[in-house]
Structures are given as structure tokens and as C-alpha cells.
XYZ file of N, CA and C in Angstrom:
144
model
N -0.174 2.406 22.614
C -0.246 1.947 21.228
C -1.605 2.620 20.618
N -1.359 3.369 19.482
C -2.543 3.932 18.781
C -3.676 3.079 18.410
N -4.797 3.495 18.603
C -6.008 2.508 18.289
C -6.401 2.892 16.786
N -6.678 1.741 16.073
C -7.163 1.953 14.640
C -8.531 1.566 14.731
N -9.331 2.067 13.602
C -10.891 1.888 13.678
C -10.989 0.278 13.039
N -12.011 -0.253 13.641
C -12.518 -1.409 13.226
C -13.269 -1.313 11.898
N -12.848 -2.078 10.815
C -13.437 -2.042 9.572
C -14.119 -3.307 9.251
N -15.208 -3.263 8.568
C -15.971 -4.350 8.085
C -16.155 -4.551 6.662
N -16.008 -5.693 6.138
C -16.088 -5.858 4.728
C -16.987 -6.932 4.373
N -17.937 -6.748 3.301
C -18.957 -7.645 2.901
C -18.588 -8.626 1.730
N -17.546 -8.072 1.020
C -17.099 -8.818 -0.223
C -15.652 -9.078 -0.365
N -15.005 -8.779 0.722
C -13.544 -9.020 0.756
C -12.798 -8.115 1.632
N -11.558 -8.586 2.176
C -10.864 -7.697 3.039
C -9.289 -7.901 2.750
N -8.560 -6.839 2.770
C -7.131 -6.977 2.468
C -6.465 -6.152 3.598
N -5.594 -6.828 4.322
C -4.798 -6.080 5.306
C -3.272 -6.001 4.996
N -2.688 -5.031 5.106
C -1.263 -4.859 4.935
C -0.636 -3.552 5.639
N 0.614 -3.519 5.527
C 1.304 -2.387 6.298
C 0.930 -1.033 5.698
N 0.691 -0.846 4.554
C 0.370 0.481 3.895
C -0.983 0.348 3.233
N -1.700 1.478 3.283
C -3.056 1.446 2.578
C -2.941 1.322 1.205
N -1.896 1.775 0.486
C -1.779 1.659 -1.074
C -1.612 0.155 -1.441
N -0.834 -0.654 -0.671
C -0.701 -2.051 -1.019
C -1.918 -2.723 -0.825
N -2.817 -2.403 0.303
C -4.093 -3.014 0.598
C -4.893 -2.712 -0.592
N -5.007 -1.386 -1.156
C -5.711 -0.954 -2.249
C -5.433 -1.853 -3.556
N -4.122 -2.048 -3.574
C -3.835 -3.042 -4.851
C -4.367 -4.361 -4.745
N -4.358 -4.936 -3.528
C -5.159 -6.316 -3.327
C -6.465 -6.101 -3.637
N -7.091 -5.139 -3.014
C -8.482 -4.947 -3.054
C -8.965 -4.872 -4.583
N -8.324 -4.066 -5.370
C -8.427 -3.978 -6.804
C -8.599 -5.265 -7.455
N -7.621 -6.174 -7.166
C -7.609 -7.454 -7.711
C -8.836 -8.239 -7.249
N -9.209 -8.131 -6.179
C -10.391 -8.868 -5.641
C -11.641 -8.271 -6.389
N -11.814 -7.006 -6.557
C -12.888 -6.437 -7.246
C -12.969 -6.795 -8.729
N -11.713 -7.129 -9.426
C -11.436 -7.377 -10.728
C -11.815 -9.011 -10.960
N -12.202 -9.705 -9.932
C -12.499 -11.086 -10.072
C -11.385 -11.950 -9.637
N -10.275 -11.389 -9.019
C -9.278 -12.289 -8.686
C -9.521 -13.054 -7.396
N -8.719 -13.949 -6.917
C -8.936 -14.672 -5.713
C -8.065 -14.183 -4.599
N -8.036 -14.725 -3.298
C -7.337 -14.261 -2.152
C -5.922 -14.479 -2.592
N -5.379 -15.415 -3.135
C -4.085 -15.699 -3.551
C -3.520 -14.470 -4.575
N -4.185 -14.208 -5.394
C -3.965 -13.103 -6.405
C -3.746 -11.821 -5.585
N -4.772 -11.518 -4.759
C -4.812 -10.307 -3.972
C -3.418 -10.258 -3.002
N -3.174 -11.341 -2.462
C -1.870 -11.514 -1.622
C -0.744 -11.040 -2.315
N -0.620 -11.609 -3.556
C 0.591 -11.487 -4.354
C 0.622 -9.957 -4.801
N -0.539 -9.384 -5.081
C -0.505 -7.985 -5.518
C -0.166 -7.030 -4.468
N -0.660 -7.354 -3.317
C -0.294 -6.551 -2.088
C 1.142 -6.640 -1.683
N 1.655 -7.898 -1.877
C 3.083 -8.158 -1.364
C 3.976 -7.415 -2.493
N 3.567 -7.457 -3.631
C 4.439 -6.678 -4.684
C 4.448 -5.338 -4.381
N 3.231 -4.748 -4.102
C 3.174 -3.244 -3.877
C 3.814 -2.890 -2.750
N 4.113 -3.616 -1.635
C 4.878 -3.439 -0.596
C 6.315 -3.192 -0.834
N 6.694 -3.882 -1.984
C 8.180 -3.956 -2.288
C 8.517 -2.745 -3.051
N 7.553 -1.883 -3.463
C 7.819 -0.745 -4.348
C 8.205 0.361 -3.490
């Protein structure tokens, strides 16, 4: 199994299958959204 780097976050973390969906969730967090908002954004981005 390939190893992935360990990442640390000080203001929030979003994990998903693809980096672009994680970025969508992270943008929601940076814009003032909460964890639920970020989860919805990441899930919707996964479906695209």
C-alpha cells in the first residue's frame, strides 16, 4: 500500500477521495462555514 504524507492543520482539516473536493470543503471553512457546510461542499464536489 502506498504511503501518504502526514498533514497537520491548525484551523481545520478536510479529507476526501480527491484533492479538489477537499479543496472545496477547505474553501468553505476559510469563508466562515462550519464542518457540516464543508462536508456538504466536499460531497457535492465528489459527485461532479
